[in-house]
Amino acid sequence: AKRHGKSQSSTFDKTMRQEALNTLRTQMQLREAIVRQQFEVYYQPIVSLASSKLTGFEALVRWNHPKRGIIGPIEFIALAEETGLIVPIGQFVLKQACTQMAAWHAKYDEAKDVSISVNLSGHQLNSPTLVAEIEAVLAETALPPSAVKLELTESTLIDDPTSAQRILKRLRDRGIQLYIDDFGTGYSSLSYLHRFAIDGLKIDKSFVDMVGRDDRKAAIVPSIVGLAHNLGVGVVAEGVETRDQAQTLALLDCAEAQGYLYSRPVPQDQAAKLIERKILG
Ligand code: C2E
Ligand code: CA
Ligand code: CA
Ligand code: CA
């Protein structure tokens, strides 16, 4: 029994070591990817539920790996957060997405009121150069600040409430819009709503999935939409996949929606075609 136990634990050690090595390898590859500029921005449309008109795009990062092809953020964002590499990656996404949106504004009349939403990590919010970087991007692109929406998760806001508050106020005073991402998935969603002046909420897909069910869970989305209305802020339903969901959300007066029903996140050339189409879904 003793020998058996020993061999089991060395198998376990091996697995642990293998995992640690894999993480280390991915971390090295991530660093290399930053230097070699292997990141790309994909764009997922956001539409008005009342008119099905395109109102914006969310910028979502992809890693274009030389051997593995396009890799989604689920495979590397957590590690990028842990290692702080999310700061240069996020900086790239912000600059790329704003530059692209400014180009679309210049090229298409239809894009005049289309905004760009960019995810902001807590690390970026703690970076002393964030405000200057955003100022520089706005100056370079001549994009109106009101066309830029920053998405922050509840955990980002909770990390360092006072410093985050100060930085976010500066950005908002500049006219940049602030949205709370994945709303409802954190544990103190309501407590910071009065601490941070925000412009809108994004309802997490896990709640949108409950729309149309006939049990208590179905009441969550109407409650969040009602909360947004009472606060006088915008509200976007994420992960809308069916026409039924879109119809129900429209009846609730949820302003905007994003999801596979309209389009998956797509590269910039396909996103441009969506701008030309104007009405989606
Ligand atoms: P998120 O900010 O909640 O972004 C929405 C995610 O839901 C995207 O996944 C999008 O593809 C997916 N999605 C949208 N509609 C649907 C739908 O109808 N059905 C389903 N099944 N999924 C849908 P993605 O692109 O894989 O991104 C995952 C997460 O990675 C994002 O979640 C965000 O937290 C993070 N992320 C992506 N890009 C960035 C970035 O540039 N910076 C930071 N800090 N995080 C990022
Ligand atoms: Ca987001
Ligand atoms: Ca989200
Ligand atoms: Ca989400």
Short mmCIF file of C-alpha atoms and ligand atoms in Angstrom, two decimals:
data_model
loop_
_atom_site.label_atom_id
_atom_site.label_comp_id
_atom_site.label_asym_id
_atom_site.label_seq_id
_atom_site.Cartn_x
_atom_site.Cartn_y
_atom_site.Cartn_z
CA ALA A 1 0.00 0.00 0.00
CA LYS A 2 2.93 2.25 0.81
CA ARG A 3 4.51 1.79 -2.61
CA HIS A 4 1.20 2.38 -4.26
CA GLY A 5 0.75 5.63 -2.31
CA LYS A 6 4.19 6.81 -3.27
CA SER A 7 3.71 6.20 -6.95
CA GLN A 8 0.39 8.01 -6.82
CA SER A 9 1.93 11.06 -5.22
CA SER A 10 4.77 11.18 -7.72
CA THR A 11 2.22 10.99 -10.54
CA PHE A 12 0.49 13.89 -8.86
CA ASP A 13 3.78 15.83 -8.62
CA LYS A 14 4.37 15.17 -12.27
CA THR A 15 0.98 16.57 -13.20
CA MET A 16 1.55 19.62 -11.02
CA ARG A 17 4.94 20.18 -12.56
CA GLN A 18 3.53 19.74 -16.04
CA GLU A 19 0.86 22.33 -15.30
CA ALA A 20 3.37 24.79 -13.87
CA LEU A 21 5.53 24.33 -16.96
CA ASN A 22 2.56 24.86 -19.26
CA THR A 23 1.66 28.08 -17.45
CA LEU A 24 5.24 29.26 -17.69
CA ARG A 25 5.37 28.42 -21.38
CA THR A 26 2.12 30.29 -22.08
CA GLN A 27 3.42 33.25 -20.09
CA MET A 28 6.59 33.36 -22.21
CA GLN A 29 4.53 33.06 -25.38
CA LEU A 30 2.26 35.88 -24.20
CA ARG A 31 5.27 38.15 -23.70
CA GLU A 32 6.53 37.23 -27.14
CA ALA A 33 3.06 37.82 -28.60
CA ILE A 34 3.10 41.36 -27.24
CA VAL A 35 6.51 42.09 -28.76
CA ARG A 36 5.50 40.52 -32.09
CA GLN A 37 2.11 42.22 -32.09
CA GLN A 38 0.14 39.02 -32.46
CA PHE A 39 -3.02 40.46 -30.91
CA GLU A 40 -6.03 41.42 -32.95
CA VAL A 41 -9.24 43.19 -32.12
CA TYR A 42 -12.58 41.61 -33.06
CA TYR A 43 -15.80 43.63 -32.99
CA GLN A 44 -19.21 42.48 -31.82
CA PRO A 45 -22.18 44.71 -32.71
CA ILE A 46 -24.53 46.21 -30.15
CA VAL A 47 -28.00 47.11 -31.42
CA SER A 48 -30.99 49.14 -30.34
CA LEU A 49 -33.77 46.72 -29.38
CA ALA A 50 -36.44 49.17 -30.54
CA SER A 51 -35.07 49.66 -34.05
CA SER A 52 -32.50 46.85 -34.55
CA LYS A 53 -30.11 49.61 -35.65
CA LEU A 54 -26.41 49.25 -34.95
CA THR A 55 -25.46 51.50 -32.01
CA GLY A 56 -21.96 50.31 -31.18
CA PHE A 57 -19.31 47.62 -31.14
CA GLU A 58 -17.58 45.91 -28.25
CA ALA A 59 -13.86 45.41 -28.88
CA LEU A 60 -12.80 41.87 -27.93
CA VAL A 61 -9.18 40.78 -28.07
CA ARG A 62 -7.95 37.71 -29.96
CA TRP A 63 -4.50 36.18 -30.05
CA ASN A 64 -3.43 35.31 -33.56
CA HIS A 65 -0.98 32.55 -32.70
CA PRO A 66 1.49 31.65 -35.48
CA LYS A 67 0.90 27.89 -34.99
CA ARG A 68 -2.46 27.60 -33.27
CA GLY A 69 -4.40 30.28 -35.16
CA ILE A 70 -6.98 32.53 -33.51
CA ILE A 71 -7.15 32.00 -29.73
CA GLY A 72 -10.01 33.44 -27.65
CA PRO A 73 -9.51 35.39 -24.42
CA ILE A 74 -10.75 32.55 -22.19
CA GLU A 75 -7.43 30.83 -22.85
CA PHE A 76 -5.15 33.72 -21.89
CA ILE A 77 -6.92 36.63 -20.15
CA ALA A 78 -6.71 35.10 -16.66
CA LEU A 79 -2.96 34.57 -17.03
CA ALA A 80 -2.56 38.04 -18.53
CA GLU A 81 -4.36 39.45 -15.48
CA GLU A 82 -2.21 37.45 -13.03
CA THR A 83 1.03 38.54 -14.66
CA GLY A 84 0.05 42.15 -15.35
CA LEU A 85 0.53 41.54 -19.07
CA ILE A 86 -3.08 42.69 -19.48
CA VAL A 87 -1.78 46.26 -19.20
CA PRO A 88 0.11 46.33 -22.54
CA ILE A 89 -2.54 44.09 -24.14
CA GLY A 90 -5.36 46.35 -22.95
CA GLN A 91 -3.43 49.41 -24.09
CA PHE A 92 -3.13 47.91 -27.56
CA VAL A 93 -6.86 47.07 -27.69
CA LEU A 94 -7.85 50.58 -26.59
CA LYS A 95 -5.66 52.26 -29.18
CA GLN A 96 -6.54 49.87 -32.00
CA ALA A 97 -10.29 50.00 -31.32
CA CYS A 98 -10.41 53.81 -31.08
CA THR A 99 -8.31 54.21 -34.22
CA GLN A 100 -10.61 51.83 -36.09
CA MET A 101 -13.76 53.56 -34.86
CA ALA A 102 -12.38 56.98 -35.86
CA ALA A 103 -11.68 55.59 -39.35
CA TRP A 104 -15.25 54.25 -39.59
CA HIS A 105 -16.64 57.60 -38.43
CA ALA A 106 -14.68 59.29 -41.20
CA LYS A 107 -15.68 56.75 -43.85
CA TYR A 108 -19.34 56.01 -43.16
CA ASP A 109 -22.23 58.41 -42.53
CA GLU A 110 -24.01 55.43 -40.92
CA ALA A 111 -21.26 55.18 -38.28
CA LYS A 112 -21.70 58.73 -37.02
CA ASP A 113 -23.51 57.64 -33.83
CA VAL A 114 -21.82 54.27 -33.45
CA SER A 115 -19.78 53.93 -30.25
CA ILE A 116 -16.86 51.72 -29.28
CA SER A 117 -16.87 49.76 -26.01
CA VAL A 118 -13.54 48.67 -24.56
CA ASN A 119 -12.95 46.37 -21.59
CA LEU A 120 -10.76 47.84 -18.88
CA SER A 121 -8.91 45.63 -16.42
CA GLY A 122 -8.25 46.58 -12.82
CA HIS A 123 -4.52 46.65 -13.55
CA GLN A 124 -5.09 49.34 -16.17
CA LEU A 125 -7.13 51.35 -13.72
CA ASN A 126 -4.20 51.22 -11.32
CA SER A 127 -1.72 52.33 -13.94
CA PRO A 128 -0.70 55.95 -13.34
CA THR A 129 -0.49 56.57 -17.09
CA LEU A 130 -4.01 55.42 -18.00
CA VAL A 131 -5.59 58.87 -18.24
CA ALA A 132 -2.68 60.25 -20.29
CA GLU A 133 -2.84 57.23 -22.62
CA ILE A 134 -6.55 57.73 -23.21
CA GLU A 135 -6.02 61.46 -23.76
CA ALA A 136 -3.33 60.66 -26.33
CA VAL A 137 -5.58 58.20 -28.18
CA LEU A 138 -8.41 60.75 -28.29
CA ALA A 139 -6.04 63.46 -29.54
CA GLU A 140 -4.51 61.21 -32.20
CA THR A 141 -7.77 59.85 -33.52
CA ALA A 142 -9.97 62.93 -32.99
CA LEU A 143 -12.64 60.50 -31.80
CA PRO A 144 -15.25 62.29 -29.67
CA PRO A 145 -14.94 61.08 -26.04
CA SER A 146 -18.69 60.45 -25.95
CA ALA A 147 -18.15 57.69 -28.55
CA VAL A 148 -15.95 55.75 -26.13
CA LYS A 149 -17.45 53.43 -23.52
CA LEU A 150 -15.24 51.74 -20.97
CA GLU A 151 -16.51 48.48 -19.50
CA LEU A 152 -15.54 47.74 -15.92
CA THR A 153 -16.41 44.68 -13.90
CA GLU A 154 -17.56 44.85 -10.32
CA SER A 155 -14.35 43.22 -9.08
CA THR A 156 -12.32 45.91 -10.83
CA LEU A 157 -14.21 48.58 -8.95
CA ILE A 158 -13.94 46.84 -5.61
CA ASP A 159 -10.15 46.37 -5.77
CA ASP A 160 -9.24 49.94 -4.90
CA PRO A 161 -12.40 51.99 -4.62
CA THR A 162 -10.89 55.38 -3.78
CA SER A 163 -8.18 55.52 -6.41
CA ALA A 164 -10.49 53.96 -9.00
CA GLN A 165 -13.13 56.52 -8.14
CA ARG A 166 -10.74 59.41 -8.75
CA ILE A 167 -9.53 58.12 -12.10
CA LEU A 168 -13.00 57.22 -13.29
CA LYS A 169 -14.27 60.66 -12.37
CA ARG A 170 -11.54 62.26 -14.47
CA LEU A 171 -12.43 60.08 -17.44
CA ARG A 172 -16.13 60.74 -17.05
CA ASP A 173 -15.55 64.49 -16.71
CA ARG A 174 -13.89 64.24 -20.11
CA GLY A 175 -17.12 62.81 -21.53
CA ILE A 176 -16.10 59.15 -21.72
CA GLN A 177 -18.93 56.78 -20.77
CA LEU A 178 -18.55 54.16 -18.07
CA TYR A 179 -20.46 50.88 -18.12
CA ILE A 180 -20.57 48.15 -15.49
CA ASP A 181 -19.89 44.82 -17.19
CA ASP A 182 -21.39 41.45 -16.24
CA PHE A 183 -23.79 43.28 -13.95
CA GLY A 184 -25.25 41.12 -11.21
CA THR A 185 -22.48 38.52 -11.10
CA GLY A 186 -20.47 40.32 -8.38
CA TYR A 187 -21.60 40.24 -4.81
CA SER A 188 -22.13 43.89 -3.96
CA SER A 189 -23.54 45.25 -7.18
CA LEU A 190 -25.78 47.76 -5.50
CA SER A 191 -23.35 49.23 -3.00
CA TYR A 192 -21.12 50.99 -5.51
CA LEU A 193 -23.88 52.25 -7.79
CA HIS A 194 -24.11 55.39 -5.69
CA ARG A 195 -20.33 55.64 -5.23
CA PHE A 196 -19.45 55.58 -8.91
CA ALA A 197 -21.21 57.80 -11.36
CA ILE A 198 -21.89 55.47 -14.27
CA ASP A 199 -23.61 55.67 -17.62
CA GLY A 200 -24.93 52.17 -17.99
CA LEU A 201 -25.14 48.50 -17.05
CA LYS A 202 -24.52 45.40 -19.08
CA ILE A 203 -26.68 42.48 -17.97
CA ASP A 204 -24.61 39.30 -17.87
CA LYS A 205 -25.51 36.51 -20.26
CA SER A 206 -26.23 34.12 -17.39
CA PHE A 207 -29.27 36.28 -16.53
CA VAL A 208 -30.30 36.88 -20.12
CA ASP A 209 -30.42 33.08 -20.52
CA MET A 210 -33.26 33.09 -17.96
CA VAL A 211 -35.46 35.42 -19.99
CA GLY A 212 -38.71 33.74 -20.97
CA ARG A 213 -38.57 31.08 -18.29
CA ASP A 214 -41.64 30.80 -16.13
CA ASP A 215 -40.05 30.66 -12.71
CA ARG A 216 -38.64 33.11 -10.16
CA LYS A 217 -35.35 33.41 -12.01
CA ALA A 218 -37.18 35.06 -14.89
CA ALA A 219 -37.76 38.09 -12.64
CA ILE A 220 -34.07 39.02 -12.42
CA VAL A 221 -33.72 40.67 -15.82
CA PRO A 222 -36.85 42.86 -15.48
CA SER A 223 -35.51 43.93 -12.06
CA ILE A 224 -32.13 44.98 -13.49
CA VAL A 225 -33.77 46.80 -16.40
CA GLY A 226 -36.06 48.58 -13.92
CA LEU A 227 -33.07 49.50 -11.77
CA ALA A 228 -31.30 51.02 -14.79
CA HIS A 229 -34.43 53.00 -15.65
CA ASN A 230 -34.74 54.28 -12.08
CA LEU A 231 -31.08 55.31 -12.05
CA GLY A 232 -31.49 56.95 -15.44
CA VAL A 233 -28.65 54.94 -16.99
CA GLY A 234 -28.34 52.83 -20.13
CA VAL A 235 -28.84 49.08 -20.17
CA VAL A 236 -27.46 46.45 -22.56
CA ALA A 237 -28.46 42.77 -22.52
CA GLU A 238 -25.48 40.51 -23.30
CA GLY A 239 -25.57 37.10 -24.94
CA VAL A 240 -28.91 37.46 -26.73
CA GLU A 241 -29.23 34.38 -28.90
CA THR A 242 -32.91 34.05 -29.78
CA ARG A 243 -35.62 36.18 -31.29
CA ASP A 244 -37.86 35.38 -28.32
CA GLN A 245 -35.28 36.82 -25.92
CA ALA A 246 -34.97 39.96 -28.05
CA GLN A 247 -38.75 40.39 -28.16
CA THR A 248 -39.15 39.97 -24.42
CA LEU A 249 -36.27 42.37 -23.72
CA ALA A 250 -37.80 44.94 -26.10
CA LEU A 251 -41.12 44.68 -24.25
CA LEU A 252 -39.25 45.35 -20.99
CA ASP A 253 -37.85 48.52 -22.58
CA CYS A 254 -34.29 47.25 -22.38
CA ALA A 255 -32.50 49.73 -24.63
CA GLU A 256 -29.78 47.66 -26.28
CA ALA A 257 -28.69 44.10 -26.95
CA GLN A 258 -25.59 42.22 -28.00
CA GLY A 259 -25.33 38.56 -28.90
CA TYR A 260 -25.03 35.83 -31.51
CA LEU A 261 -28.58 36.63 -32.71
CA TYR A 262 -27.09 39.73 -34.33
CA SER A 263 -23.51 38.65 -34.88
CA ARG A 264 -20.54 36.96 -33.30
CA PRO A 265 -17.45 39.09 -32.74
CA VAL A 266 -15.89 39.58 -36.20
CA PRO A 267 -12.66 41.01 -37.67
CA GLN A 268 -12.68 44.64 -38.81
CA ASP A 269 -13.46 44.01 -42.48
CA GLN A 270 -16.62 42.09 -41.58
CA ALA A 271 -17.54 44.69 -38.97
CA ALA A 272 -17.39 47.34 -41.71
CA LYS A 273 -19.97 45.31 -43.69
CA LEU A 274 -22.25 45.35 -40.62
CA ILE A 275 -21.98 49.16 -40.53
CA GLU A 276 -23.05 49.29 -44.18
CA ARG A 277 -26.00 47.02 -43.41
CA LYS A 278 -27.14 49.31 -40.56
CA ILE A 279 -30.08 47.12 -39.46
CA LEU A 280 -29.13 43.81 -37.88
CA GLY A 281 -30.95 40.69 -36.72
P1 C2E B 1 -17.21 40.02 -21.80
O1 C2E B 1 -16.63 41.35 -21.64
O2 C2E B 1 -18.40 39.67 -20.98
O3 C2E B 1 -17.53 39.88 -23.36
C1 C2E B 1 -18.63 39.18 -23.89
C2 C2E B 1 -18.26 37.77 -24.22
O4 C2E B 1 -19.47 37.03 -24.49
C3 C2E B 1 -17.41 37.62 -25.48
O5 C2E B 1 -16.57 36.50 -25.32
C4 C2E B 1 -18.46 37.34 -26.54
O6 C2E B 1 -17.95 36.67 -27.67
C5 C2E B 1 -19.40 36.47 -25.77
N1 C2E B 1 -20.75 36.49 -26.34
C6 C2E B 1 -21.41 37.55 -26.84
N2 C2E B 1 -22.64 37.22 -27.27
C7 C2E B 1 -22.78 35.91 -27.03
C8 C2E B 1 -23.85 34.96 -27.25
O7 C2E B 1 -24.92 35.29 -27.76
N3 C2E B 1 -23.63 33.68 -26.86
C9 C2E B 1 -22.46 33.29 -26.29
N4 C2E B 1 -22.35 32.00 -25.94
N5 C2E B 1 -21.44 34.14 -26.05
C10 C2E B 1 -21.59 35.44 -26.43
P2 C2E B 1 -15.01 36.55 -25.61
O8 C2E B 1 -14.71 37.40 -26.81
O9 C2E B 1 -14.53 35.13 -25.61
O10 C2E B 1 -14.42 37.31 -24.36
C11 C2E B 1 -14.46 36.72 -23.08
C12 C2E B 1 -14.06 37.70 -22.01
O11 C2E B 1 -12.69 38.05 -22.12
C13 C2E B 1 -14.80 39.03 -22.08
O12 C2E B 1 -16.10 38.87 -21.54
C14 C2E B 1 -13.89 39.89 -21.25
O13 C2E B 1 -14.11 39.69 -19.88
C15 C2E B 1 -12.52 39.34 -21.61
N6 C2E B 1 -11.91 40.22 -22.63
C16 C2E B 1 -12.02 40.18 -23.97
N7 C2E B 1 -11.30 41.17 -24.54
C17 C2E B 1 -10.71 41.87 -23.52
C18 C2E B 1 -9.84 43.01 -23.45
O14 C2E B 1 -9.46 43.62 -24.46
N8 C2E B 1 -9.46 43.41 -22.19
C19 C2E B 1 -9.88 42.78 -21.07
N9 C2E B 1 -9.47 43.25 -19.88
N10 C2E B 1 -10.70 41.72 -21.09
C20 C2E B 1 -11.11 41.26 -22.30
CA CA B 2 -17.25 43.40 -21.76
CA CA B 3 -19.79 41.30 -20.27
CA CA B 4 -19.81 38.11 -19.57
#
